[in-house]
PDB file of C-alpha atoms and ligand atoms in Angstrom:
ATOM      1  CA  UNK A 418     -36.691  -9.381  43.221  1.00 60.00           C
ATOM      2  CA  UNK A 419     -35.723 -12.767  43.348  1.00 76.00           C
ATOM      3  CA  UNK A 420     -31.911 -11.187  43.937  1.00 87.00           C
ATOM      4  CA  UNK A 421     -33.258 -11.085  47.653  1.00 92.00           C
ATOM      5  CA  UNK A 422     -33.739 -15.002  48.559  1.00 95.00           C
ATOM      6  CA  UNK A 423     -30.090 -15.431  47.039  1.00 93.00           C
ATOM      7  CA  UNK A 424     -28.920 -16.325  50.476  1.00 94.00           C
ATOM      8  CA  UNK A 425     -31.179 -19.551  50.476  1.00 95.00           C
ATOM      9  CA  UNK A 426     -31.879 -20.338  46.663  1.00 97.00           C
ATOM     10  CA  UNK A 427     -30.026 -22.967  45.351  1.00 97.00           C
ATOM     11  CA  UNK A 428     -28.978 -24.244  41.883  1.00 97.00           C
ATOM     12  CA  UNK A 429     -31.689 -27.679  41.604  1.00 98.00           C
ATOM     13  CA  UNK A 430     -28.471 -28.941  39.339  1.00 97.00           C
ATOM     14  CA  UNK A 431     -30.366 -31.675  37.547  1.00 98.00           C
ATOM     15  CA  UNK A 432     -27.073 -33.582  36.742  1.00 97.00           C
ATOM     16  CA  UNK A 433     -26.740 -34.549  39.818  1.00 96.00           C
ATOM     17  CA  UNK A 434     -29.941 -36.919  40.065  1.00 98.00           C
ATOM     18  CA  UNK A 435     -29.173 -40.210  39.845  1.00 98.00           C
ATOM     19  CA  UNK A 436     -31.317 -42.754  38.127  1.00 98.00           C
ATOM     20  CA  UNK A 437     -32.410 -44.641  41.240  1.00 98.00           C
ATOM     21  CA  UNK A 438     -33.374 -41.309  41.611  1.00 98.00           C
ATOM     22  CA  UNK A 439     -35.216 -40.602  39.050  1.00 98.00           C
ATOM     23  CA  UNK A 440     -36.833 -44.664  39.568  1.00 98.00           C
ATOM     24  CA  UNK A 441     -37.983 -43.384  42.444  1.00 98.00           C
ATOM     25  CA  UNK A 442     -39.240 -40.213  41.761  1.00 98.00           C
ATOM     26  CA  UNK A 443     -41.668 -42.438  39.015  1.00 98.00           C
ATOM     27  CA  UNK A 444     -41.995 -44.824  41.681  1.00 97.00           C
ATOM     28  CA  UNK A 445     -44.003 -42.544  44.459  1.00 97.00           C
ATOM     29  CA  UNK A 446     -45.149 -40.687  41.385  1.00 98.00           C
ATOM     30  CA  UNK A 447     -47.107 -43.988  39.853  1.00 97.00           C
ATOM     31  CA  UNK A 448     -48.389 -45.180  43.398  1.00 96.00           C
ATOM     32  CA  UNK A 449     -50.060 -42.057  44.166  1.00 95.00           C
ATOM     33  CA  UNK A 450     -51.248 -41.415  40.931  1.00 94.00           C
ATOM     34  CA  UNK A 451     -52.841 -45.251  40.575  1.00 89.00           C
ATOM     35  CA  UNK A 452     -53.434 -45.757  44.005  1.00 80.00           C
ATOM     36  CA  UNK A 453     -54.463 -42.775  46.005  1.00 84.00           C
ATOM     37  CA  UNK A 454     -55.200 -39.176  44.298  1.00 90.00           C
ATOM     38  CA  UNK A 455     -58.558 -40.680  42.564  1.00 89.00           C
ATOM     39  CA  UNK A 456     -61.989 -40.451  44.525  1.00 92.00           C
ATOM     40  CA  UNK A 457     -59.740 -38.967  47.162  1.00 95.00           C
ATOM     41  CA  UNK A 458     -58.599 -35.406  46.321  1.00 96.00           C
ATOM     42  CA  UNK A 459     -61.043 -32.485  45.600  1.00 97.00           C
ATOM     43  CA  UNK A 460     -61.557 -32.050  41.739  1.00 97.00           C
ATOM     44  CA  UNK A 461     -60.099 -28.689  41.485  1.00 97.00           C
ATOM     45  CA  UNK A 462     -56.589 -30.302  42.908  1.00 97.00           C
ATOM     46  CA  UNK A 463     -56.922 -32.846  40.433  1.00 96.00           C
ATOM     47  CA  UNK A 464     -57.426 -31.310  37.983  1.00 97.00           C
ATOM     48  CA  UNK A 465     -54.680 -28.577  38.346  1.00 97.00           C
ATOM     49  CA  UNK A 466     -52.464 -31.267  39.204  1.00 97.00           C
ATOM     50  CA  UNK A 467     -53.518 -33.045  35.309  1.00 96.00           C
ATOM     51  CA  UNK A 468     -53.168 -29.395  34.173  1.00 97.00           C
ATOM     52  CA  UNK A 469     -49.153 -29.699  35.196  1.00 97.00           C
ATOM     53  CA  UNK A 470     -48.961 -32.790  33.476  1.00 96.00           C
ATOM     54  CA  UNK A 471     -45.820 -33.495  35.497  1.00 98.00           C
ATOM     55  CA  UNK A 472     -43.157 -35.887  34.159  1.00 97.00           C
ATOM     56  CA  UNK A 473     -44.009 -39.409  35.780  1.00 97.00           C
ATOM     57  CA  UNK A 474     -40.888 -40.998  34.882  1.00 98.00           C
ATOM     58  CA  UNK A 475     -38.406 -38.521  35.817  1.00 98.00           C
ATOM     59  CA  UNK A 476     -37.537 -35.801  38.340  1.00 98.00           C
ATOM     60  CA  UNK A 477     -39.112 -32.116  36.687  1.00 98.00           C
ATOM     61  CA  UNK A 478     -36.843 -29.304  35.783  1.00 98.00           C
ATOM     62  CA  UNK A 479     -37.924 -27.186  38.493  1.00 98.00           C
ATOM     63  CA  UNK A 480     -36.902 -24.031  36.451  1.00 97.00           C
ATOM     64  CA  UNK A 481     -39.505 -25.253  33.626  1.00 98.00           C
ATOM     65  CA  UNK A 482     -41.984 -26.361  36.046  1.00 98.00           C
ATOM     66  CA  UNK A 483     -41.587 -22.807  37.274  1.00 98.00           C
ATOM     67  CA  UNK A 484     -42.504 -20.957  33.519  1.00 98.00           C
ATOM     68  CA  UNK A 485     -45.452 -23.167  33.307  1.00 97.00           C
ATOM     69  CA  UNK A 486     -47.017 -22.227  37.429  1.00 98.00           C
ATOM     70  CA  UNK A 487     -45.863 -18.503  36.386  1.00 98.00           C
ATOM     71  CA  UNK A 488     -48.139 -18.486  32.956  1.00 98.00           C
ATOM     72  CA  UNK A 489     -51.194 -19.948  35.012  1.00 98.00           C
ATOM     73  CA  UNK A 490     -51.234 -17.732  38.502  1.00 98.00           C
ATOM     74  CA  UNK A 491     -47.932 -15.276  38.639  1.00 98.00           C
ATOM     75  CA  UNK A 492     -46.653 -17.435  41.203  1.00 98.00           C
ATOM     76  CA  UNK A 493     -42.860 -18.970  41.031  1.00 98.00           C
ATOM     77  CA  UNK A 494     -41.041 -22.327  42.499  1.00 98.00           C
ATOM     78  CA  UNK A 495     -37.440 -21.471  43.488  1.00 98.00           C
ATOM     79  CA  UNK A 496     -35.046 -24.561  44.640  1.00 98.00           C
ATOM     80  CA  UNK A 497     -34.017 -24.115  48.544  1.00 97.00           C
ATOM     81  CA  UNK A 498     -32.477 -26.761  50.694  1.00 94.00           C
ATOM     82  CA  UNK A 499     -34.631 -26.891  53.220  1.00 95.00           C
ATOM     83  CA  UNK A 500     -36.739 -25.308  55.140  1.00 95.00           C
ATOM     84  CA  UNK A 501     -36.381 -21.759  55.253  1.00 96.00           C
ATOM     85  CA  UNK A 502     -36.673 -19.356  58.266  1.00 95.00           C
ATOM     86  CA  UNK A 503     -40.354 -17.814  58.804  1.00 94.00           C
ATOM     87  CA  UNK A 504     -38.913 -14.534  57.692  1.00 94.00           C
ATOM     88  CA  UNK A 505     -37.814 -15.389  54.298  1.00 96.00           C
ATOM     89  CA  UNK A 506     -40.691 -18.109  53.983  1.00 97.00           C
ATOM     90  CA  UNK A 507     -43.931 -15.588  54.660  1.00 97.00           C
ATOM     91  CA  UNK A 508     -42.068 -13.030  52.886  1.00 97.00           C
ATOM     92  CA  UNK A 509     -41.573 -15.669  49.703  1.00 98.00           C
ATOM     93  CA  UNK A 510     -45.557 -16.260  49.584  1.00 98.00           C
ATOM     94  CA  UNK A 511     -46.310 -12.393  49.626  1.00 97.00           C
ATOM     95  CA  UNK A 512     -44.776 -12.023  46.487  1.00 97.00           C
ATOM     96  CA  UNK A 513     -46.094 -15.013  45.020  1.00 98.00           C
ATOM     97  CA  UNK A 514     -42.700 -17.731  45.573  1.00 98.00           C
ATOM     98  CA  UNK A 515     -42.948 -20.807  46.727  1.00 98.00           C
ATOM     99  CA  UNK A 516     -39.699 -22.408  47.781  1.00 98.00           C
ATOM    100  CA  UNK A 517     -39.025 -26.260  46.817  1.00 98.00           C
ATOM    101  CA  UNK A 518     -36.589 -28.593  48.115  1.00 98.00           C
ATOM    102  CA  UNK A 519     -35.040 -30.103  45.426  1.00 97.00           C
ATOM    103  CA  UNK A 520     -33.590 -33.908  47.221  1.00 98.00           C
ATOM    104  CA  UNK A 521     -35.232 -36.183  46.925  1.00 98.00           C
ATOM    105  CA  UNK A 522     -36.294 -39.004  50.140  1.00 97.00           C
ATOM    106  CA  UNK A 523     -34.417 -41.814  50.311  1.00 97.00           C
ATOM    107  CA  UNK A 524     -35.967 -45.506  49.127  1.00 96.00           C
ATOM    108  CA  UNK A 525     -36.499 -46.376  53.027  1.00 95.00           C
ATOM    109  CA  UNK A 526     -38.349 -43.023  53.113  1.00 94.00           C
ATOM    110  CA  UNK A 527     -40.802 -44.051  50.331  1.00 93.00           C
ATOM    111  CA  UNK A 528     -43.416 -44.104  52.991  1.00 89.00           C
ATOM    112  CA  UNK A 529     -42.822 -41.170  55.176  1.00 88.00           C
ATOM    113  CA  UNK A 530     -40.727 -38.537  55.275  1.00 89.00           C
ATOM    114  CA  UNK A 531     -40.945 -35.899  57.950  1.00 88.00           C
ATOM    115  CA  UNK A 532     -39.131 -32.822  56.074  1.00 92.00           C
ATOM    116  CA  UNK A 533     -40.292 -31.891  53.065  1.00 95.00           C
ATOM    117  CA  UNK A 534     -38.507 -33.071  50.061  1.00 97.00           C
ATOM    118  CA  UNK A 535     -39.116 -32.536  46.531  1.00 98.00           C
ATOM    119  CA  UNK A 536     -41.739 -34.899  46.021  1.00 98.00           C
ATOM    120  CA  UNK A 537     -43.826 -33.355  48.873  1.00 98.00           C
ATOM    121  CA  UNK A 538     -43.184 -29.673  47.537  1.00 98.00           C
ATOM    122  CA  UNK A 539     -44.219 -30.765  43.648  1.00 98.00           C
ATOM    123  CA  UNK A 540     -46.686 -33.124  43.807  1.00 98.00           C
ATOM    124  CA  UNK A 541     -47.881 -31.798  46.629  1.00 98.00           C
ATOM    125  CA  UNK A 542     -47.860 -27.813  46.757  1.00 98.00           C
ATOM    126  CA  UNK A 543     -47.645 -27.023  43.460  1.00 98.00           C
ATOM    127  CA  UNK A 544     -50.887 -28.159  42.040  1.00 98.00           C
ATOM    128  CA  UNK A 545     -52.498 -25.692  44.916  1.00 98.00           C
ATOM    129  CA  UNK A 546     -50.352 -22.941  43.544  1.00 98.00           C
ATOM    130  CA  UNK A 547     -52.079 -23.578  40.295  1.00 98.00           C
ATOM    131  CA  UNK A 548     -55.669 -23.147  41.478  1.00 98.00           C
ATOM    132  CA  UNK A 549     -56.604 -19.090  41.060  1.00 98.00           C
ATOM    133  CA  UNK A 550     -58.123 -18.765  44.927  1.00 98.00           C
ATOM    134  CA  UNK A 551     -55.212 -21.272  46.390  1.00 98.00           C
ATOM    135  CA  UNK A 552     -52.902 -19.293  44.958  1.00 98.00           C
ATOM    136  CA  UNK A 553     -54.561 -16.141  46.346  1.00 98.00           C
ATOM    137  CA  UNK A 554     -55.023 -17.562  49.656  1.00 98.00           C
ATOM    138  CA  UNK A 555     -51.112 -18.308  49.910  1.00 98.00           C
ATOM    139  CA  UNK A 556     -50.151 -14.922  48.803  1.00 98.00           C
ATOM    140  CA  UNK A 557     -52.531 -13.403  51.234  1.00 98.00           C
ATOM    141  CA  UNK A 558     -51.213 -15.774  54.022  1.00 98.00           C
ATOM    142  CA  UNK A 559     -47.652 -14.707  53.684  1.00 97.00           C
ATOM    143  CA  UNK A 560     -48.955 -11.170  53.900  1.00 97.00           C
ATOM    144  CA  UNK A 561     -50.385 -11.833  57.163  1.00 96.00           C
ATOM    145  CA  UNK A 562     -47.006 -13.794  58.351  1.00 95.00           C
ATOM    146  CA  UNK A 563     -45.152 -10.590  57.516  1.00 94.00           C
ATOM    147  CA  UNK A 564     -47.280  -8.534  59.714  1.00 87.00           C
ATOM    148  CA  UNK A 565     -46.531 -10.517  63.201  1.00 90.00           C
ATOM    149  CA  UNK A 566     -43.058 -12.103  61.888  1.00 85.00           C
ATOM    150  CA  UNK A 567     -40.960 -11.163  65.653  1.00 79.00           C
ATOM    151  CA  UNK A 568     -44.346 -12.633  68.052  1.00 85.00           C
ATOM    152  CA  UNK A 569     -45.401 -15.487  69.410  1.00 84.00           C
ATOM    153  CA  UNK A 570     -48.755 -15.043  67.213  1.00 89.00           C
ATOM    154  CA  UNK A 571     -46.779 -16.536  64.699  1.00 93.00           C
ATOM    155  CA  UNK A 572     -48.011 -20.538  66.214  1.00 94.00           C
ATOM    156  CA  UNK A 573     -51.737 -19.491  65.340  1.00 96.00           C
ATOM    157  CA  UNK A 574     -50.904 -19.030  61.575  1.00 97.00           C
ATOM    158  CA  UNK A 575     -48.241 -22.259  61.688  1.00 96.00           C
ATOM    159  CA  UNK A 576     -51.336 -24.183  63.151  1.00 98.00           C
ATOM    160  CA  UNK A 577     -53.628 -22.699  60.045  1.00 98.00           C
ATOM    161  CA  UNK A 578     -50.486 -23.632  57.500  1.00 98.00           C
ATOM    162  CA  UNK A 579     -50.585 -26.797  58.923  1.00 98.00           C
ATOM    163  CA  UNK A 580     -54.422 -27.684  59.146  1.00 98.00           C
ATOM    164  CA  UNK A 581     -55.039 -26.399  55.845  1.00 98.00           C
ATOM    165  CA  UNK A 582     -52.318 -26.188  53.203  1.00 98.00           C
ATOM    166  CA  UNK A 583     -50.980 -29.400  54.593  1.00 98.00           C
ATOM    167  CA  UNK A 584     -53.453 -31.381  55.667  1.00 98.00           C
ATOM    168  CA  UNK A 585     -56.762 -29.826  54.995  1.00 98.00           C
ATOM    169  CA  UNK A 586     -60.119 -31.787  54.069  1.00 98.00           C
ATOM    170  CA  UNK A 587     -63.153 -30.232  52.213  1.00 98.00           C
ATOM    171  CA  UNK A 588     -66.561 -31.014  51.539  1.00 98.00           C
ATOM    172  CA  UNK A 589     -67.721 -31.589  47.931  1.00 98.00           C
ATOM    173  CA  UNK A 590     -71.135 -32.679  46.258  1.00 97.00           C
ATOM    174  CA  UNK A 591     -69.546 -36.474  45.837  1.00 96.00           C
ATOM    175  CA  UNK A 592     -68.473 -36.384  49.678  1.00 97.00           C
ATOM    176  CA  UNK A 593     -65.226 -35.737  51.902  1.00 98.00           C
ATOM    177  CA  UNK A 594     -62.086 -35.170  50.079  1.00 98.00           C
ATOM    178  CA  UNK A 595     -58.500 -34.021  50.601  1.00 97.00           C
ATOM    179  CA  UNK A 596     -56.857 -30.828  49.326  1.00 98.00           C
ATOM    180  CA  UNK A 597     -53.471 -30.871  51.400  1.00 98.00           C
ATOM    181  CA  UNK A 598     -50.169 -30.922  49.856  1.00 98.00           C
ATOM    182  CA  UNK A 599     -49.075 -33.292  53.351  1.00 97.00           C
ATOM    183  CA  UNK A 600     -51.821 -35.309  52.197  1.00 96.00           C
ATOM    184  CA  UNK A 601     -51.366 -35.870  48.262  1.00 96.00           C
ATOM    185  CA  UNK A 602     -48.053 -36.974  48.944  1.00 96.00           C
ATOM    186  CA  UNK A 603     -48.161 -38.911  51.136  1.00 94.00           C
ATOM    187  CA  UNK A 604     -49.892 -43.125  50.367  1.00 92.00           C
ATOM    188  CA  UNK A 605     -50.323 -43.844  53.886  1.00 92.00           C
ATOM    189  CA  UNK A 606     -51.897 -40.458  54.736  1.00 94.00           C
ATOM    190  CA  UNK A 607     -54.189 -39.952  51.644  1.00 94.00           C
ATOM    191  CA  UNK A 608     -56.040 -43.156  52.679  1.00 94.00           C
ATOM    192  CA  UNK A 609     -56.015 -42.571  56.661  1.00 96.00           C
ATOM    193  CA  UNK A 610     -57.133 -39.372  56.711  1.00 97.00           C
ATOM    194  CA  UNK A 611     -60.238 -39.732  54.961  1.00 97.00           C
ATOM    195  CA  UNK A 612     -60.733 -43.555  55.773  1.00 96.00           C
ATOM    196  CA  UNK A 613     -59.497 -44.437  59.331  1.00 97.00           C
ATOM    197  CA  UNK A 614     -61.994 -44.390  62.291  1.00 98.00           C
ATOM    198  CA  UNK A 615     -58.849 -42.963  64.753  1.00 97.00           C
ATOM    199  CA  UNK A 616     -58.552 -39.322  63.543  1.00 98.00           C
ATOM    200  CA  UNK A 617     -61.261 -36.663  64.684  1.00 98.00           C
ATOM    201  CA  UNK A 618     -62.404 -34.782  61.642  1.00 98.00           C
ATOM    202  CA  UNK A 619     -63.889 -31.426  62.485  1.00 98.00           C
ATOM    203  CA  UNK A 620     -65.631 -28.758  61.006  1.00 98.00           C
ATOM    204  CA  UNK A 621     -63.355 -25.845  60.215  1.00 98.00           C
ATOM    205  CA  UNK A 622     -63.282 -23.549  62.645  1.00 98.00           C
ATOM    206  CA  UNK A 623     -60.468 -20.604  62.593  1.00 98.00           C
ATOM    207  CA  UNK A 624     -60.152 -20.224  66.297  1.00 97.00           C
ATOM    208  CA  UNK A 625     -60.107 -23.811  66.831  1.00 98.00           C
ATOM    209  CA  UNK A 626     -57.678 -24.341  64.008  1.00 98.00           C
ATOM    210  CA  UNK A 627     -55.564 -21.580  65.088  1.00 98.00           C
ATOM    211  CA  UNK A 628     -55.292 -22.910  69.036  1.00 98.00           C
ATOM    212  CA  UNK A 629     -54.401 -26.566  68.132  1.00 98.00           C
ATOM    213  CA  UNK A 630     -51.165 -28.004  68.095  1.00 98.00           C
ATOM    214  CA  UNK A 631     -49.612 -30.771  65.775  1.00 97.00           C
ATOM    215  CA  UNK A 632     -47.190 -33.237  65.574  1.00 92.00           C
ATOM    216  CA  UNK A 633     -44.782 -32.864  63.111  1.00 92.00           C
ATOM    217  CA  UNK A 634     -43.680 -36.565  63.123  1.00 90.00           C
ATOM    218  CA  UNK A 635     -46.734 -38.774  62.312  1.00 90.00           C
ATOM    219  CA  UNK A 636     -50.544 -38.894  60.453  1.00 93.00           C
ATOM    220  CA  UNK A 637     -52.693 -36.058  62.003  1.00 96.00           C
ATOM    221  CA  UNK A 638     -54.739 -36.581  65.370  1.00 97.00           C
ATOM    222  CA  UNK A 639     -57.261 -34.255  63.674  1.00 98.00           C
ATOM    223  CA  UNK A 640     -58.196 -33.026  60.422  1.00 98.00           C
ATOM    224  CA  UNK A 641     -59.965 -29.676  60.093  1.00 98.00           C
ATOM    225  CA  UNK A 642     -62.683 -29.550  57.066  1.00 98.00           C
ATOM    226  CA  UNK A 643     -63.582 -26.304  55.118  1.00 98.00           C
ATOM    227  CA  UNK A 644     -66.890 -26.126  52.715  1.00 98.00           C
ATOM    228  CA  UNK A 645     -64.882 -23.718  50.115  1.00 98.00           C
ATOM    229  CA  UNK A 646     -61.455 -22.183  49.344  1.00 98.00           C
ATOM    230  CA  UNK A 647     -62.731 -18.792  49.536  1.00 98.00           C
ATOM    231  CA  UNK A 648     -63.462 -19.721  53.246  1.00 98.00           C
ATOM    232  CA  UNK A 649     -59.460 -20.051  53.564  1.00 98.00           C
ATOM    233  CA  UNK A 650     -58.858 -16.491  51.331  1.00 98.00           C
ATOM    234  CA  UNK A 651     -61.770 -14.519  53.165  1.00 98.00           C
ATOM    235  CA  UNK A 652     -60.219 -15.608  56.265  1.00 98.00           C
ATOM    236  CA  UNK A 653     -56.969 -13.739  55.646  1.00 97.00           C
ATOM    237  CA  UNK A 654     -59.080 -10.618  55.157  1.00 96.00           C
ATOM    238  CA  UNK A 655     -60.281 -10.462  58.531  1.00 96.00           C
ATOM    239  CA  UNK A 656     -58.732  -8.286  61.174  1.00 95.00           C
ATOM    240  CA  UNK A 657     -56.112 -10.833  61.944  1.00 94.00           C
ATOM    241  CA  UNK A 658     -54.359  -8.831  64.555  1.00 92.00           C
ATOM    242  CA  UNK A 659     -57.238  -8.416  66.604  1.00 94.00           C
ATOM    243  CA  UNK A 660     -57.811 -12.197  66.456  1.00 95.00           C
ATOM    244  CA  UNK A 661     -54.756 -12.846  67.772  1.00 94.00           C
ATOM    245  CA  UNK A 662     -54.818 -10.681  70.480  1.00 93.00           C
ATOM    246  CA  UNK A 663     -57.796 -12.485  71.678  1.00 95.00           C
ATOM    247  CA  UNK A 664     -56.256 -16.323  71.037  1.00 96.00           C
ATOM    248  CA  UNK A 665     -52.949 -15.054  72.501  1.00 93.00           C
ATOM    249  CA  UNK A 666     -55.338 -14.734  75.620  1.00 94.00           C
ATOM    250  CA  UNK A 667     -56.923 -18.297  74.968  1.00 95.00           C
ATOM    251  CA  UNK A 668     -55.355 -22.085  75.896  1.00 95.00           C
ATOM    252  CA  UNK A 669     -54.008 -24.182  72.962  1.00 96.00           C
ATOM    253  CA  UNK A 670     -55.115 -27.843  72.672  1.00 97.00           C
ATOM    254  CA  UNK A 671     -53.210 -30.772  72.393  1.00 97.00           C
ATOM    255  CA  UNK A 672     -53.607 -32.582  68.429  1.00 95.00           C
ATOM    256  CA  UNK A 673     -56.333 -35.062  69.310  1.00 94.00           C
ATOM    257  CA  UNK A 674     -58.078 -33.239  71.931  1.00 97.00           C
ATOM    258  CA  UNK A 675     -62.002 -32.505  71.706  1.00 97.00           C
ATOM    259  CA  UNK A 676     -64.304 -29.753  73.260  1.00 95.00           C
ATOM    260  CA  UNK A 677     -67.812 -29.196  73.821  1.00 95.00           C
ATOM    261  CA  UNK A 678     -68.109 -26.858  70.376  1.00 95.00           C
ATOM    262  CA  UNK A 679     -66.394 -28.989  68.060  1.00 97.00           C
ATOM    263  CA  UNK A 680     -68.781 -29.973  65.020  1.00 97.00           C
ATOM    264  CA  UNK A 681     -67.808 -33.511  63.889  1.00 96.00           C
ATOM    265  CA  UNK A 682     -68.093 -34.247  60.438  1.00 93.00           C
TER     266      UNK A 682
HETATM  267  N1  HBI J1800     -39.531 -23.462  54.463  1.00 53.43           N
HETATM  268  N2  HBI J1800     -39.124 -24.489  52.416  1.00 53.43           N
HETATM  269  C1  HBI J1800     -39.846 -24.202  52.900  1.00 53.43           C
HETATM  270  N3  HBI J1800     -40.974 -25.339  52.807  1.00 53.43           N
HETATM  271  C2  HBI J1800     -42.000 -24.961  53.879  1.00 53.43           C
HETATM  272  O1  HBI J1800     -43.533 -25.612  53.779  1.00 53.43           O
HETATM  273  C3  HBI J1800     -42.048 -24.145  55.379  1.00 53.43           C
HETATM  274  C4  HBI J1800     -40.622 -23.535  55.075  1.00 53.43           C
HETATM  275  N4  HBI J1800     -40.499 -22.511  56.318  1.00 53.43           N
HETATM  276  C5  HBI J1800     -41.090 -22.224  57.629  1.00 53.43           C
HETATM  277  C6  HBI J1800     -42.469 -23.166  57.065  1.00 53.43           C
HETATM  278  N5  HBI J1800     -42.931 -23.852  56.111  1.00 53.43           N
HETATM  279  C7  HBI J1800     -43.617 -23.174  58.338  1.00 53.43           C
HETATM  280  O2  HBI J1800     -42.958 -21.992  59.814  1.00 53.43           O
HETATM  281  C8  HBI J1800     -44.526 -23.037  57.753  1.00 53.43           C
HETATM  282  O3  HBI J1800     -45.281 -23.350  58.733  1.00 53.43           O
HETATM  283  C9  HBI J1800     -44.958 -21.330  58.295  1.00 53.43           C
HETATM  284 FE1   FE J1801     -45.526 -28.753  52.771  1.00 53.43          FE
END
């Protein structure tokens, strides 16, 4: 089945990594686990992260990690060069395959990198793939995308991905927490998304999220808060075609815009 992705999948070529890159992985890793994750990421994410037993002091071997993930939720990760085209991305997700980059950011990008590198993909996305309900959501998300690939409606799904998989917040008995891969792998944003008075934090509303644009080059102006991961999976089981048709007739919102119907957290 992975044959069909052969034009996008590369060999990790583990020997390519320099000691300086392994050391940078270790620095990024230790900074997140000592200062950022505790009391900021949601417990299921934290348990999933700990269950992965990722190497702290050197870059992981993607194929070994993939076998570990497969044993948990039948997801696989395959090394790619960078962002893969949407049709491939959605097809991969629909087959429980996640494309992970295999380059590491430069030291000067330690605090922020715009495109996903392997620290973002492995430290941020991989734990989510081992949480059963989230693993199911990711596959259902991929299947939803396959059905609308060639239409502008794909923007609705891209916004949903951005405000949940990448930068989602969740209410928990212990208070507001994050679960997004983009947050969990970012030192600055792990604090910012929960503690800064600047961004808006709104109750998750599917229409509102799928109509809200986002900036890819900075922290979020708005975060959306869910109550349960099941709510995301359930959304994928609704009549999305009808939803996208309805949304395509409605105006979109700017990243930091607020409306009368917004419920602030
Ligand atoms: N490719 N490797 C990779 N990783 C992503 O997160 C990714 C992608 N291609 C497309 C994409 N994300 C976005 O279009 C999503 O919003 C769907
Ligand atoms: Fe990502």
